[in-house]
mmCIF file of C-alpha atoms and ligand atoms in Angstrom:
data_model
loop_
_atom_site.group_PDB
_atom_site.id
_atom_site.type_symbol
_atom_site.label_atom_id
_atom_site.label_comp_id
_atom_site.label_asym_id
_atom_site.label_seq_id
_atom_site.Cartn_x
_atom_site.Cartn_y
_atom_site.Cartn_z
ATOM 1 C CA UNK L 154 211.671 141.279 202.130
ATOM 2 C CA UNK L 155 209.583 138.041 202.908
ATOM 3 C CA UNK L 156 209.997 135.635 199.903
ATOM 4 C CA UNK L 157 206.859 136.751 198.649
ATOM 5 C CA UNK L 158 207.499 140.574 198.902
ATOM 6 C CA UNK L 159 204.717 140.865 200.785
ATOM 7 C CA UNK L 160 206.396 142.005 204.302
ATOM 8 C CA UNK L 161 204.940 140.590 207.122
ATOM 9 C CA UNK L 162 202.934 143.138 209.537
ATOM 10 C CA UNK L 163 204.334 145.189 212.739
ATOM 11 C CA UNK L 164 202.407 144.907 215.987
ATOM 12 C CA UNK L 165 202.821 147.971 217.806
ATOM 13 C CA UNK L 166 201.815 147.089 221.981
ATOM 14 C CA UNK L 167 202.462 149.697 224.180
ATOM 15 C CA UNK L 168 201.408 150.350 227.876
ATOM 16 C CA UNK L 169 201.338 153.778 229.069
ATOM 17 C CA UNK L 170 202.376 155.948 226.066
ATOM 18 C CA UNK L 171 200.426 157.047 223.115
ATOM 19 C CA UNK L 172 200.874 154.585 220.165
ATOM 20 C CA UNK L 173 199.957 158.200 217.674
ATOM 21 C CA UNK L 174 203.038 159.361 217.287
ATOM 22 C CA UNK L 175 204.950 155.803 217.058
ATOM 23 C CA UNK L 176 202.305 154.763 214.502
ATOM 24 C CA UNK L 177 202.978 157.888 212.611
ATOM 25 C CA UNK L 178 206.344 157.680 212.465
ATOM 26 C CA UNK L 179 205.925 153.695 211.564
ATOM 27 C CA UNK L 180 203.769 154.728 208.659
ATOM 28 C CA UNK L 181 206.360 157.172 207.377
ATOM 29 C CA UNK L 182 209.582 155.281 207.745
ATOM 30 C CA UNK L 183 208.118 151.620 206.567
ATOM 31 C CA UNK L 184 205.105 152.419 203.872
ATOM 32 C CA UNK L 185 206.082 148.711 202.827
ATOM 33 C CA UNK L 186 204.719 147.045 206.202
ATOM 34 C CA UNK L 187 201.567 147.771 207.800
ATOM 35 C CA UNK L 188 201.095 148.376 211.551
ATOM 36 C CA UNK L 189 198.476 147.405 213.571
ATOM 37 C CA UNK L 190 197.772 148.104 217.280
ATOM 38 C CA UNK L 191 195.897 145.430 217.548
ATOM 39 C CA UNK L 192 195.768 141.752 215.736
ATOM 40 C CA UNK L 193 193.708 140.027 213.916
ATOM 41 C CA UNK L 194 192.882 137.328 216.747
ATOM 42 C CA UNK L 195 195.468 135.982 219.135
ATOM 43 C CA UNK L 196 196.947 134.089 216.597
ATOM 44 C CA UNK L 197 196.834 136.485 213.639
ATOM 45 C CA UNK L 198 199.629 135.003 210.744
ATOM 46 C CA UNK L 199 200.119 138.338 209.167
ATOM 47 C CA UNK L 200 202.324 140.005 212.287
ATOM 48 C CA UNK L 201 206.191 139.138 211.784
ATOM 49 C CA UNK L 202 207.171 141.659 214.288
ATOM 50 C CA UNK L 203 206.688 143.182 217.525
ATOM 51 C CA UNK L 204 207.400 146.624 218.840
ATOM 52 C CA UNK L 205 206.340 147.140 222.411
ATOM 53 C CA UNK L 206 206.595 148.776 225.364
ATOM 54 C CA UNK L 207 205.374 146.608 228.183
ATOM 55 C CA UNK L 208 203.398 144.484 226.093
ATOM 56 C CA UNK L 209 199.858 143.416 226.844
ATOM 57 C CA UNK L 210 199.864 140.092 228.695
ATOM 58 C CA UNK L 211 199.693 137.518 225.814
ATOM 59 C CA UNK L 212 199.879 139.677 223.000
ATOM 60 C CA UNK L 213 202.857 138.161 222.052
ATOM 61 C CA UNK L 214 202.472 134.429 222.783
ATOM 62 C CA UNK L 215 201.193 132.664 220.337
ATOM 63 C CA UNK L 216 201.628 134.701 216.890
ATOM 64 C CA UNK L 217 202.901 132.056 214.704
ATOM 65 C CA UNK L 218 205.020 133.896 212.328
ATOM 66 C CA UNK L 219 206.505 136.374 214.844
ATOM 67 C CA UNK L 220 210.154 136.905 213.899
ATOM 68 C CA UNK L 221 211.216 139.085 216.643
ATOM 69 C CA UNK L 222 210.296 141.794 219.528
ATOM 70 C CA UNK L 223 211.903 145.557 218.915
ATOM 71 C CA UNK L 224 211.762 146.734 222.804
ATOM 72 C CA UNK L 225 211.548 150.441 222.619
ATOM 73 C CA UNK L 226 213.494 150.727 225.465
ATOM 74 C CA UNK L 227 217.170 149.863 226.253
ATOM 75 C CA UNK L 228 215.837 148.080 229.449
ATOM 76 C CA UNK L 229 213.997 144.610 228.599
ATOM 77 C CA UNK L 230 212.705 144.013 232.191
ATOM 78 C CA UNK L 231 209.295 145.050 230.724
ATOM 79 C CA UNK L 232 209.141 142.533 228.151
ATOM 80 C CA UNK L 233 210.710 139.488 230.406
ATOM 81 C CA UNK L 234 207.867 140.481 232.759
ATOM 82 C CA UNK L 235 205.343 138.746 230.180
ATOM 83 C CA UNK L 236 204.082 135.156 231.176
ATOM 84 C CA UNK L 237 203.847 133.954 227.679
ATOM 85 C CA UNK L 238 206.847 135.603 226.207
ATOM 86 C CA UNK L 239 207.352 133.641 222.745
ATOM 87 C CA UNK L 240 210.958 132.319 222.286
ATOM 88 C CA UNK L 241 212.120 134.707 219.403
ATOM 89 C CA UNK L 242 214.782 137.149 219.187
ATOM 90 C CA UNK L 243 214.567 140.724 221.913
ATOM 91 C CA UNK L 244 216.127 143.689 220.197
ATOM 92 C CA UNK L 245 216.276 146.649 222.350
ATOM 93 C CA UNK L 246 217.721 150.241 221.637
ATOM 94 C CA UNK L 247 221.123 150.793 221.600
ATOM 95 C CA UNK L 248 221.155 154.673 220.103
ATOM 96 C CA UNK L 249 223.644 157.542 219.987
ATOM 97 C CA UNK L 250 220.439 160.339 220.977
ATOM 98 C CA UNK L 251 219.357 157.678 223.818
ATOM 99 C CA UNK L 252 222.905 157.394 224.897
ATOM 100 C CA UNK L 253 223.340 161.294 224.666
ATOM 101 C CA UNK L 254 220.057 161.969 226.380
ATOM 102 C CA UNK L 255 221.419 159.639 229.606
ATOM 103 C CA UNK L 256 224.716 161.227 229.361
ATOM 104 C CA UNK L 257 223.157 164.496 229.540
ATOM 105 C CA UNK L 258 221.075 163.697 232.258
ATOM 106 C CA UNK L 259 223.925 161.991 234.711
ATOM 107 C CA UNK L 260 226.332 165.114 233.767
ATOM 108 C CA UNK L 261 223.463 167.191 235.385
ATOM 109 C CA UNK L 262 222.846 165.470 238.582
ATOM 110 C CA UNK L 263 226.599 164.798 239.084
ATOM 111 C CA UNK L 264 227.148 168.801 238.984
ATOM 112 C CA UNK L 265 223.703 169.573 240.575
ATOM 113 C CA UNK L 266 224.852 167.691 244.020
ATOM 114 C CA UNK L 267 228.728 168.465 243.263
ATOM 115 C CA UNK L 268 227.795 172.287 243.041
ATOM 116 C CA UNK L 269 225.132 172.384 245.662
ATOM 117 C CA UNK L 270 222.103 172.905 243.502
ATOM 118 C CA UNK L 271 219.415 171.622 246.183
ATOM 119 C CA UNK L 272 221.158 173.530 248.987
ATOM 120 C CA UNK L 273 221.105 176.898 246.854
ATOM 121 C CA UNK L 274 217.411 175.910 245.879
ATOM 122 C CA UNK L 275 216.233 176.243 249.256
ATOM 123 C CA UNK L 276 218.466 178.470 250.317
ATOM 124 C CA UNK L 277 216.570 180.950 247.306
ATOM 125 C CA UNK L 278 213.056 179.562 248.604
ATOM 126 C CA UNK L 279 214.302 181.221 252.390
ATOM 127 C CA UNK L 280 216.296 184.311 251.024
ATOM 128 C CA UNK L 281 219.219 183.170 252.704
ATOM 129 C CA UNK L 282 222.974 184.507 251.173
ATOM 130 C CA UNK L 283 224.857 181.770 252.055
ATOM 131 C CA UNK L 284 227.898 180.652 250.018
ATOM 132 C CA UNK L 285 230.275 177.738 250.738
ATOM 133 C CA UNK L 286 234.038 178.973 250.312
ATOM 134 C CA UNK L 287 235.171 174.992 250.644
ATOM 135 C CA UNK L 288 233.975 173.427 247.489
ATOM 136 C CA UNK L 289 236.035 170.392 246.423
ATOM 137 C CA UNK L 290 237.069 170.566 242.614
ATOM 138 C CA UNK L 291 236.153 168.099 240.461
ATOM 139 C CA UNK L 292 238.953 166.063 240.227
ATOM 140 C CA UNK L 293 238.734 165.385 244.070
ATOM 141 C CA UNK L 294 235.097 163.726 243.921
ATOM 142 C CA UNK L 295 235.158 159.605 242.602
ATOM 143 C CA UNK L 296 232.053 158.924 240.815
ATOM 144 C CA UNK L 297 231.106 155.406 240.232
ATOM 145 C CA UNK L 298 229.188 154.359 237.810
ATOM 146 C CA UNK L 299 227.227 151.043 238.061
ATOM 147 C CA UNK L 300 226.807 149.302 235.092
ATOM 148 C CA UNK L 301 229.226 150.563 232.592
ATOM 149 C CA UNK L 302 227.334 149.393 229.260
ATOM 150 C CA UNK L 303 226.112 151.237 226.270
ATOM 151 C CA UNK L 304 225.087 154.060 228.599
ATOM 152 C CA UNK L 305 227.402 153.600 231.400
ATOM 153 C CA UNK L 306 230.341 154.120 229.417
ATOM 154 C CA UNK L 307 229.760 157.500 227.496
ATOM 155 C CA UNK L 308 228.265 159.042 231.014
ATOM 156 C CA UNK L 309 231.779 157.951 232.477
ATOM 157 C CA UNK L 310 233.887 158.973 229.446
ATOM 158 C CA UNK L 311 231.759 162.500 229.362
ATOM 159 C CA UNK L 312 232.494 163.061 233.763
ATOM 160 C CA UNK L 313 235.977 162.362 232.887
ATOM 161 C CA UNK L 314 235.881 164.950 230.173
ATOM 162 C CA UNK L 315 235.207 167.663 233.473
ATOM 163 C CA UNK L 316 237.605 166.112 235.525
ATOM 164 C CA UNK L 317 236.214 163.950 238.194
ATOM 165 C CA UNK L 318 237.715 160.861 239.127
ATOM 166 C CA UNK L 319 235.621 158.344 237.424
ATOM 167 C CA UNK L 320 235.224 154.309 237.724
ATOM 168 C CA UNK L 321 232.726 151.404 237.036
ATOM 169 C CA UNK L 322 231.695 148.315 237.840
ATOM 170 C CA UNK L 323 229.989 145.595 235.500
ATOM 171 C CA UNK L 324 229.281 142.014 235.196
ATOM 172 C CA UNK L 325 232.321 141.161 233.085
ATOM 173 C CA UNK L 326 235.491 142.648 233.108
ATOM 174 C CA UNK L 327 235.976 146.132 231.002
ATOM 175 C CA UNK L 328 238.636 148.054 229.948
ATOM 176 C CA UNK L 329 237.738 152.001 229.778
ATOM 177 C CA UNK L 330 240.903 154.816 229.276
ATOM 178 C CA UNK L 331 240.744 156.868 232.156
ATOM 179 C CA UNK L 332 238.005 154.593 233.951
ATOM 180 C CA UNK L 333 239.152 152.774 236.729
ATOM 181 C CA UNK L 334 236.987 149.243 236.327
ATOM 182 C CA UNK L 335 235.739 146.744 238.770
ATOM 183 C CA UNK L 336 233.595 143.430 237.766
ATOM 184 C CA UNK L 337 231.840 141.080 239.672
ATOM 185 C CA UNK L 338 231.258 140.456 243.141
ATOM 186 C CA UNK L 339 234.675 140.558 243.791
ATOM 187 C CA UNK L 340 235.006 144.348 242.157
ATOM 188 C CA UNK L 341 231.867 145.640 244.114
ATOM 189 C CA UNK L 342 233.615 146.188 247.648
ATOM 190 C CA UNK L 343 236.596 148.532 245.597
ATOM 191 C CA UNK L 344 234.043 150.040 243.973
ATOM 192 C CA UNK L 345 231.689 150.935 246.876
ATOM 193 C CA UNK L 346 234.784 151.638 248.841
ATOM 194 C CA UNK L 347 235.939 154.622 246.581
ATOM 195 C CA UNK L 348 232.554 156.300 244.936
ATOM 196 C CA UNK L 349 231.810 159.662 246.471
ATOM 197 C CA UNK L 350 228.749 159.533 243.859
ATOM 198 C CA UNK L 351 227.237 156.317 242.820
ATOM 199 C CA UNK L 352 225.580 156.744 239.067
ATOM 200 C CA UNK L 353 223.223 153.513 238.661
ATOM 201 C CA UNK L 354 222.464 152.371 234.835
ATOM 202 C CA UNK L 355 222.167 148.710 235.839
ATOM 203 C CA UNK L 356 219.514 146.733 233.544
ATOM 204 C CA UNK L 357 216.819 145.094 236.043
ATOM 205 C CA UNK L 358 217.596 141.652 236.255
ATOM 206 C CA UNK L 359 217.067 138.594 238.889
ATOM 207 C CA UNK L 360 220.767 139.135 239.645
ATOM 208 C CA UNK L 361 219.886 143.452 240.079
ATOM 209 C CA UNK L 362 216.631 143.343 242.009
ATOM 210 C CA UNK L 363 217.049 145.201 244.254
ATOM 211 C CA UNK L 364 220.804 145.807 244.783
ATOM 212 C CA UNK L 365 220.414 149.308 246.120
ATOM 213 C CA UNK L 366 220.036 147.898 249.607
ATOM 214 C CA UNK L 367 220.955 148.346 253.776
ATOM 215 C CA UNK L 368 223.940 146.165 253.175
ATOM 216 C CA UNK L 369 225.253 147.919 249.813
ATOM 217 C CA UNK L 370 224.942 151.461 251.697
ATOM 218 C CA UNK L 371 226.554 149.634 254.836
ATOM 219 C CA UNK L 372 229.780 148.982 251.760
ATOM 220 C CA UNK L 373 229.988 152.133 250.400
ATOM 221 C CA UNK L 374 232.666 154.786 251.499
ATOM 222 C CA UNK L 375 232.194 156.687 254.615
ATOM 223 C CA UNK L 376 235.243 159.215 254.129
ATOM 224 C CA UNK L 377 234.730 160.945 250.875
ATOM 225 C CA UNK L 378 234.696 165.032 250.293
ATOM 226 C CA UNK L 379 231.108 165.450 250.328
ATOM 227 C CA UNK L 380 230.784 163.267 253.549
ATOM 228 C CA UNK L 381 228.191 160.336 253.311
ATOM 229 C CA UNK L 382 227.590 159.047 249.469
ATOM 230 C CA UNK L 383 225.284 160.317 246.773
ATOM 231 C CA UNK L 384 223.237 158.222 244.996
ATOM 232 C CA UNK L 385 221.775 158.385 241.604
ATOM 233 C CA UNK L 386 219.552 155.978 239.887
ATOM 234 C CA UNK L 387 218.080 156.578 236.672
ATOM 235 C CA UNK L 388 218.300 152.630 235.805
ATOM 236 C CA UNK L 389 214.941 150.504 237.359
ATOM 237 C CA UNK L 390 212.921 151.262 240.178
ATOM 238 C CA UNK L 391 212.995 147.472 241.018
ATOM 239 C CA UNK L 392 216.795 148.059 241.595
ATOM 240 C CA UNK L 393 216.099 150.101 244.534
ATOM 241 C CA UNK L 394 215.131 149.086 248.335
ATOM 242 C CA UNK L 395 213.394 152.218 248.910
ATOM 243 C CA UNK L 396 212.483 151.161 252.657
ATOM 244 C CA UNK L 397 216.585 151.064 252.834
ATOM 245 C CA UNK L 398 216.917 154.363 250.833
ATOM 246 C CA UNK L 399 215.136 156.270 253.134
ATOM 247 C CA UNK L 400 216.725 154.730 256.237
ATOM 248 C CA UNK L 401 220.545 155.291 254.514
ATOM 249 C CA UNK L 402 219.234 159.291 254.467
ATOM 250 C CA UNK L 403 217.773 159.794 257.578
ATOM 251 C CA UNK L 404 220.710 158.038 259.228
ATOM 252 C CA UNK L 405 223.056 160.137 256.947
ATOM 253 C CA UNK L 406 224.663 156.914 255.591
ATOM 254 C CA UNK L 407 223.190 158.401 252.331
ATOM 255 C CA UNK L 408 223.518 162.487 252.323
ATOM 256 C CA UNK L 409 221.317 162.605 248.899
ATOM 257 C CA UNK L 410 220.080 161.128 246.155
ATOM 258 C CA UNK L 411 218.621 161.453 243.127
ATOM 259 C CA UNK L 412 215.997 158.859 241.594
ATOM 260 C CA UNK L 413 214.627 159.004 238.025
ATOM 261 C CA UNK L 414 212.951 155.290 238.377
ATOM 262 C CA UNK L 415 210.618 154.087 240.984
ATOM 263 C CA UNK L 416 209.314 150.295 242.430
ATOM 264 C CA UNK L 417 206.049 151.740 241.345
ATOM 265 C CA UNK L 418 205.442 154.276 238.702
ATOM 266 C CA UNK L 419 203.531 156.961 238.833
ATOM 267 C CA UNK L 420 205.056 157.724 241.798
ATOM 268 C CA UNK L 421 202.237 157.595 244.247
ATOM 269 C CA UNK L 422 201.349 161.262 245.477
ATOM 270 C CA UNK L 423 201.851 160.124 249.454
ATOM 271 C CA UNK L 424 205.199 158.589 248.944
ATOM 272 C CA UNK L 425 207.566 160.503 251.459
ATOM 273 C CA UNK L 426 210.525 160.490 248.341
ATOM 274 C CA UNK L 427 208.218 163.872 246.824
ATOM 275 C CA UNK L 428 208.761 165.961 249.945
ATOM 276 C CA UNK L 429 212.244 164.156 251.555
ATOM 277 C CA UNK L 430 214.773 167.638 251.601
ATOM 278 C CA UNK L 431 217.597 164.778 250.705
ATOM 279 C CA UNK L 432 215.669 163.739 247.504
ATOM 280 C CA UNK L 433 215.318 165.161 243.844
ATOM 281 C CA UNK L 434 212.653 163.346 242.043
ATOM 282 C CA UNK L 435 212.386 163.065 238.185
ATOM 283 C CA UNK L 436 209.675 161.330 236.517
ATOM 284 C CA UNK L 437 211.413 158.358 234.377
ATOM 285 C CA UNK L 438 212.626 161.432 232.246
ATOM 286 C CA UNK L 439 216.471 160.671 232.305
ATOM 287 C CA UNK L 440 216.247 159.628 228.647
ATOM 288 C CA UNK L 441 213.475 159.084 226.558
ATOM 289 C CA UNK L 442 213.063 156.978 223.339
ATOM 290 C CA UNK L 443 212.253 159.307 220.400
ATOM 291 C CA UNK L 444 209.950 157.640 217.879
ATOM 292 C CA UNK L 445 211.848 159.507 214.890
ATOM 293 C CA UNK L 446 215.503 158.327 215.933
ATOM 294 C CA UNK L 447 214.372 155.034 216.869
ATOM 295 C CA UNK L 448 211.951 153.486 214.324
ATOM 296 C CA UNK L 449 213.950 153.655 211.224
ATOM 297 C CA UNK L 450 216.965 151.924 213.068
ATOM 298 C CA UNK L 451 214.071 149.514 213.872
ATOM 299 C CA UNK L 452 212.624 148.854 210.425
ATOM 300 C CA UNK L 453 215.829 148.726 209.179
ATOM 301 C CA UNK L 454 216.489 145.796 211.395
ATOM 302 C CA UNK L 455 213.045 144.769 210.050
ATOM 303 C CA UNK L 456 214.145 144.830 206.375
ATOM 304 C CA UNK L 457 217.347 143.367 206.821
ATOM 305 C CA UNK L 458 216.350 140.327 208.783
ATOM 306 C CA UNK L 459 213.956 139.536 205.924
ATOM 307 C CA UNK L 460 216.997 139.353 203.601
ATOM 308 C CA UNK L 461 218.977 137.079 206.159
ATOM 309 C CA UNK L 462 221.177 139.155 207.613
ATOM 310 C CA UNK L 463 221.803 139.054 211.423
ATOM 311 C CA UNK L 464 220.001 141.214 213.848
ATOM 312 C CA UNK L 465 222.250 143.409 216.248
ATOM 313 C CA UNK L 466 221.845 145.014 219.477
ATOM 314 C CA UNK L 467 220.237 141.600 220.675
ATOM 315 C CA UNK L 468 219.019 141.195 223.974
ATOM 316 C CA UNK L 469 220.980 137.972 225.817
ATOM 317 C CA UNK L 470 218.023 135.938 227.417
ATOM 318 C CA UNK L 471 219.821 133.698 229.749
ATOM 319 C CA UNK L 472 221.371 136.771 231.541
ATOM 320 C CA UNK L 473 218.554 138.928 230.693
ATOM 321 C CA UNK L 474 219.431 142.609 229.321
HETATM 322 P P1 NDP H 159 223.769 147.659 228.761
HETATM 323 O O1 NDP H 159 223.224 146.288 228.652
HETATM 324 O O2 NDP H 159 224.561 148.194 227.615
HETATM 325 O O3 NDP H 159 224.679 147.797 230.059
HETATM 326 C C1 NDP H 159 224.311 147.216 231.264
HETATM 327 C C2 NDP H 159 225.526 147.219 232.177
HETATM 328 O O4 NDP H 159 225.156 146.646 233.427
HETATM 329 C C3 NDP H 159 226.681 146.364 231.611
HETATM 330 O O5 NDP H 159 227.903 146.968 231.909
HETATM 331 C C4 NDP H 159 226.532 145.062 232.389
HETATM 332 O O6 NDP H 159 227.740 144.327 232.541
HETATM 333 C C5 NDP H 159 226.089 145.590 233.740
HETATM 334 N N1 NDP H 159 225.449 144.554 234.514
HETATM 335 C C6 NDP H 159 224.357 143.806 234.218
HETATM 336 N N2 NDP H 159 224.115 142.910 235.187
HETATM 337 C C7 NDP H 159 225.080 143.074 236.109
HETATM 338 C C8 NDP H 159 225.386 142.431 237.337
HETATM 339 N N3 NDP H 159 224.646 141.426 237.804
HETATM 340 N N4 NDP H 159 226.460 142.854 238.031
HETATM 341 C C9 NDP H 159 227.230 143.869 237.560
HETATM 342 N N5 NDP H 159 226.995 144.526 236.405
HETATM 343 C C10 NDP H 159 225.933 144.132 235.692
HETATM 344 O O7 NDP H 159 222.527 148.595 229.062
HETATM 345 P P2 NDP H 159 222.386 150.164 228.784
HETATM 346 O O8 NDP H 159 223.615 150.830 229.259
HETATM 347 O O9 NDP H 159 221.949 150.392 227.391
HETATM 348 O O10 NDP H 159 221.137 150.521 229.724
HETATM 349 C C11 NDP H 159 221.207 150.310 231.122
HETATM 350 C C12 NDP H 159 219.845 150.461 231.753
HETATM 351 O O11 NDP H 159 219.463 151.826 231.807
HETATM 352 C C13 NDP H 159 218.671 149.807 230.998
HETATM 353 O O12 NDP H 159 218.625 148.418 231.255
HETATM 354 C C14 NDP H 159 217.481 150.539 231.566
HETATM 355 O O13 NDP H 159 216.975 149.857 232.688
HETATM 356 C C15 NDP H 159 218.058 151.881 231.995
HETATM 357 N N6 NDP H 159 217.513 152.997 231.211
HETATM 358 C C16 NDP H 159 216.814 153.973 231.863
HETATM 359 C C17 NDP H 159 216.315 155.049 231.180
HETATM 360 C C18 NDP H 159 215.629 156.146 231.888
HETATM 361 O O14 NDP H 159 215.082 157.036 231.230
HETATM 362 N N7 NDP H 159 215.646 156.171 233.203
HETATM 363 C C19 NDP H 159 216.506 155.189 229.725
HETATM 364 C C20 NDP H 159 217.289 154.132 229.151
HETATM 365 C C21 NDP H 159 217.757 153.063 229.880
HETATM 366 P P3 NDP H 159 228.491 143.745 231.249
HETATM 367 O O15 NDP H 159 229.088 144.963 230.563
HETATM 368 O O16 NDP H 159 229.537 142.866 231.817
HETATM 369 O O17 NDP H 159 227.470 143.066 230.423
HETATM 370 C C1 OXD H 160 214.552 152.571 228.617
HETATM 371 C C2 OXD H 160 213.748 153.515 229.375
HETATM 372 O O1 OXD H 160 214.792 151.472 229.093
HETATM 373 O O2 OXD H 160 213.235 154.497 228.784
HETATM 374 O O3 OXD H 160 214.971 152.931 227.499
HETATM 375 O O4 OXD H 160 213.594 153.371 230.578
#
């Protein structure tokens, strides 16, 4: 607690989903500190810390007591986009029901494309009895997973678990049992070379924007069981050429992919990616940040920090996830 045991107050900004239930849930974890959607005047003493979501442009800035931001989000891209970001501490989540939820969702869309879900989709929609009698196991497809953090990692260890060939690539070298792991620029070309499916969980960064790209596709392998690569992004929109995307699949450089995340979201009603045969769309649903998993976590943080003890799960500014 603050040396007066009065605890400073939480600003809750969020863009684009309903503060109700995170106030709530604020309310009933941390009775001891007050939350406010709103403060008291730009520079309003009483807020020590921050939990946002896209925060309003200069909400942050110039608090004077802020102690730290609480991202709601594992990705921070949202709060580095702010012009007056203050320089205090960026927690984001690092949870075992966000990290299931992901895990869940890449285990889906792995064995959707592996087992032919869109093909048998239509092929329901036109009555056609169709089966394929050539379907490679599992442990013939390579899936690569880019970015094999916090999310990365438990997606790979659960595709292993069913028996594909599974490897990643990162920023800094990793060591994964059963994971076959590339880092750096050097790794990428390996990497490309032997992913039948490419999972993305990269964090948007300068270094990321934008890496899904002509010349990545133009990398990747051309030889695998399911012909041309899948792709499957459920990191950032921003990661993503989508000019390039739609090129790779109408050239067949791409055969499908999958995309959770959009450059702009909503996803516009006339972009081509809702009606593309090659494409299954999901509304940035891959895993979604519960209120009543993540707050207490948060406050505990909260609490913690007041007594001096270190904050964890921080977010590293310099290379900016
Ligand atoms: P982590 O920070 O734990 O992992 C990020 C991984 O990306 C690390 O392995 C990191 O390498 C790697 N990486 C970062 N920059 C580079 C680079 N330039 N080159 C190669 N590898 C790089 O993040 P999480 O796993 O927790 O989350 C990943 C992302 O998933 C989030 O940033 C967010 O954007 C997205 N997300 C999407 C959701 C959705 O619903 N669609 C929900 C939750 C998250 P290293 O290990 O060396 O640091
Ligand atoms: C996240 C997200 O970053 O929901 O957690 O996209």
């Amino acid at each position: 607690m603050s040396e007066n045991n009065n605890p400073g107050r939480i600003l809750l900004s969020l863009t684009g989903w309903a503060p109700d239930v995170w106030l709530k849930q604020l309310a009933e974890t941390a009775p001891h500190r007050k939350t406010v959607v709103e403060p008291e005047g730009e520079s309003d003493p009483s807020i020590e810390y921050a939990v946002v979501w896209k925060p309003r442009p200069k909400a942050l800035g110039k608090l004077p007591r802020l102690k730290a931001i609480f991202s709601v989000g594992a990705g921070v891209d949202h709060v580095f986009s702010d012009p007056d970001l203050p320089d205090v501490p960026i927690v984001r989540v690092v949870s075992p029901d966000l990290t299931a939820r992901m895990s869940e969702y890449v285990v889906w869309q792995v064995l959707d494309h592996h087992r032919l879900g869109p093909r048998y989709r239509q092929q329901q929609v036109d009555r056609i009895w169709e089966e394929d009698r050539d379907q490679p196991a599992a442990s013939e497809i390579s899936v690569g997973i880019m970015g094999l953090g916090e999310l990365g990692t438990d997606a790979a260890l659960k595709l292993r678990c069913l028996g594909f060939k599974v490897s990643g690539w990162s920023r800094t070298a990793k060591n994964v049992e059963g994971v076959t792991c590339h880092a750096g620029s050097e790794g990428l070309d390996p990497f490309l070379a032997t992913s039948d499916i490419i999972v993305v969980l990269l964090p948007l960064t300068p270094d990321t924007r934008e890496i899904l790209n002509k010349d990545l596709f133009a990398r990747m392998t051309k030889r695998g069981p399911l012909g041309a690569p899948i792709l499957i992004n459920a990191g950032r929109g921003g990661l993503q050429n989508e000019a390039d995307i739609l090129n790779a699949l109408d050239t067949g450089q791409l055969s499908a992919v999958t995309l959770d995340v959009f450059q702009q979201e909503p996803l516009p009603a006339d972009s081509p990616f809702w009606t593309h045969p090659k494409v299954t769309v999901t509304p940035h649903s891959a895993a979604a940040s519960m209120p009543a998993s993540l707050i207490g976590p948060m406050v505990a943080q909260m609490d913690a920090h007041d007594r001096g003890e270190p904050l964890t799960n921080l977010v590293d500014r310099k290379a900016g996830y």
